[in-house]
Short mmCIF file of C-alpha atoms in Angstrom, two decimals:
data_model
loop_
_atom_site.label_atom_id
_atom_site.label_comp_id
_atom_site.label_asym_id
_atom_site.label_seq_id
_atom_site.Cartn_x
_atom_site.Cartn_y
_atom_site.Cartn_z
CA MET A 5 24.07 110.75 17.88
CA PRO A 6 25.07 112.61 14.78
CA LYS A 7 27.45 110.71 12.46
CA ARG A 8 30.78 112.43 11.70
CA VAL A 9 30.88 110.99 8.18
CA LEU A 10 28.14 109.82 5.81
CA ALA A 11 27.87 109.24 2.10
CA THR A 12 25.39 110.04 -0.66
CA ASP A 13 23.69 107.26 -2.55
CA ALA A 14 26.02 107.91 -5.47
CA ALA A 15 29.01 107.41 -3.28
CA LEU A 16 27.63 104.23 -1.76
CA GLU A 17 26.96 102.80 -5.26
CA LEU A 18 30.53 103.54 -6.24
CA ILE A 19 31.88 101.97 -3.07
CA GLU A 20 29.92 98.80 -3.79
CA LEU A 21 31.25 98.69 -7.33
CA LEU A 22 34.79 99.09 -6.01
CA LYS A 23 34.38 96.46 -3.37
CA GLY A 24 33.27 94.04 -6.10
CA LYS A 25 36.42 94.69 -8.03
CA HIS A 26 38.97 95.09 -5.16
CA GLY A 27 37.51 93.52 -1.99
CA PRO A 28 37.40 95.35 1.40
CA LEU A 29 38.14 99.02 1.24
CA MET A 30 39.17 101.87 3.55
CA PHE A 31 39.14 105.63 3.20
CA HIS A 32 41.55 108.22 4.45
CA GLN A 33 40.81 111.91 4.16
CA SER A 34 43.87 113.21 2.40
CA GLY A 35 45.50 116.47 3.64
CA GLY A 36 48.41 116.27 1.24
CA CYS A 37 49.56 118.87 -1.23
CA CYS A 38 49.09 116.70 -4.41
CA ASP A 39 45.48 115.62 -3.88
CA GLY A 40 44.35 118.57 -1.85
CA SER A 41 41.87 117.51 0.80
CA SER A 42 40.32 114.55 -1.01
CA PRO A 43 38.84 111.35 0.37
CA MET A 44 41.23 108.71 -0.81
CA CYS A 45 39.89 105.19 -1.32
CA TYR A 46 42.25 102.19 -0.93
CA GLN A 47 42.12 98.47 -0.67
CA GLN A 48 41.96 97.72 3.07
CA GLY A 49 45.51 97.49 4.40
CA ASP A 50 47.14 99.30 1.46
CA LEU A 51 47.55 102.40 3.73
CA ILE A 52 48.91 101.84 7.17
CA VAL A 53 46.73 103.53 9.79
CA GLY A 54 48.79 105.00 12.59
CA ASP A 55 48.20 106.10 16.20
CA GLN A 56 47.59 109.65 14.92
CA ASP A 57 44.69 108.63 12.65
CA VAL A 58 41.12 109.05 13.86
CA LEU A 59 38.32 106.67 12.86
CA LEU A 60 35.44 108.99 11.98
CA GLY A 61 33.00 106.18 11.16
CA TYR A 62 31.95 103.90 8.37
CA ILE A 63 30.39 104.56 4.98
CA GLY A 64 29.08 101.47 3.16
CA ASP A 65 30.67 99.34 5.87
CA THR A 66 34.00 100.86 4.97
CA PRO A 67 36.16 102.60 7.63
CA PHE A 68 36.88 106.24 7.17
CA TYR A 69 39.98 107.78 8.75
CA MET A 70 41.55 111.25 9.04
CA HIS A 71 44.81 112.37 10.58
CA LYS A 72 44.45 113.82 14.04
CA ASN A 73 45.90 117.21 13.03
CA GLN A 74 43.43 117.59 10.22
CA TYR A 75 40.63 116.27 12.43
CA ASP A 76 41.28 119.17 14.87
CA TYR A 77 40.25 121.57 12.04
CA TRP A 78 37.29 119.50 10.87
CA LYS A 79 35.81 118.19 14.23
CA HIS A 80 32.92 120.72 14.14
CA THR A 81 31.72 119.54 10.75
CA GLN A 82 30.00 116.58 9.38
CA LEU A 83 31.69 115.11 6.26
CA ILE A 84 29.45 114.11 3.42
CA ILE A 85 31.19 111.98 0.85
CA ASP A 86 29.86 112.44 -2.58
CA VAL A 87 30.91 111.48 -6.18
CA VAL A 88 31.41 113.71 -9.18
CA GLU A 89 32.55 112.94 -12.81
CA GLY A 90 36.25 113.44 -13.53
CA ARG A 91 39.68 112.22 -12.39
CA GLY A 92 40.49 112.29 -8.70
CA GLY A 93 43.57 111.42 -6.67
CA MET A 94 46.04 109.41 -8.60
CA PHE A 95 46.24 106.79 -5.83
CA SER A 96 42.52 106.48 -5.09
CA LEU A 97 40.80 103.45 -6.53
CA GLU A 98 37.88 105.20 -8.17
CA GLY A 99 40.09 107.18 -10.66
CA VAL A 100 39.93 104.53 -13.42
CA GLU A 101 36.05 104.71 -13.22
CA GLY A 102 36.18 108.28 -14.42
CA LYS A 103 34.74 109.48 -11.10
CA ARG A 104 36.14 110.87 -8.00
CA PHE A 105 35.06 111.07 -4.39
CA LEU A 106 34.47 114.54 -3.08
CA THR A 107 34.04 115.82 0.50
CA ARG A 108 31.27 118.14 1.16
CA SER A 109 30.68 119.39 4.72
CA ARG A 110 28.27 121.12 7.09
CA ALA A 111 28.78 122.54 10.48
CA PHE A 112 27.25 120.62 13.28
CA THR A 113 24.48 122.49 15.17
CA PRO A 114 25.17 123.54 18.76
CA GLU A 115 22.92 120.70 19.95
CA GLU A 116 24.89 118.17 17.84
CA ASN A 117 28.18 119.52 19.11
CA ALA A 118 26.96 119.18 22.71
CA LYS A 119 26.00 115.50 22.06
CA LEU A 120 29.32 114.74 20.44
CA HIS A 121 31.15 116.48 23.36
CA GLU A 122 29.09 114.34 25.93
CA LYS A 123 30.13 111.14 24.10
CA LEU A 124 33.77 112.11 24.38
CA ASN A 125 33.58 112.73 28.07
CA MET A 126 31.78 109.47 28.91
#
């Protein structure tokens, strides 16, 4: 089964660093105007997850959510969370490290989409 979200080694290293400093974490793919469409990293529980949020999966044992409305646009893509130098979202924990998480994506193949669709209908 293809994963809806995964992370590069650099992202996983930064997640481990942040866990060491802040404890359990969570991600939410922002769709807001201020931070664009950035993966936002919070201490687990600092952002209340609602009924309209979709759990896409886990990266580094950390849950990754996206609002349902945004998911409807991204559901045909695999999100690949990476890290680049620079300042990211002002509320995301990695900002003080001089790095920011970045979402890259690729379209699922027709075969992968079929498998994901099968899973939904089970």
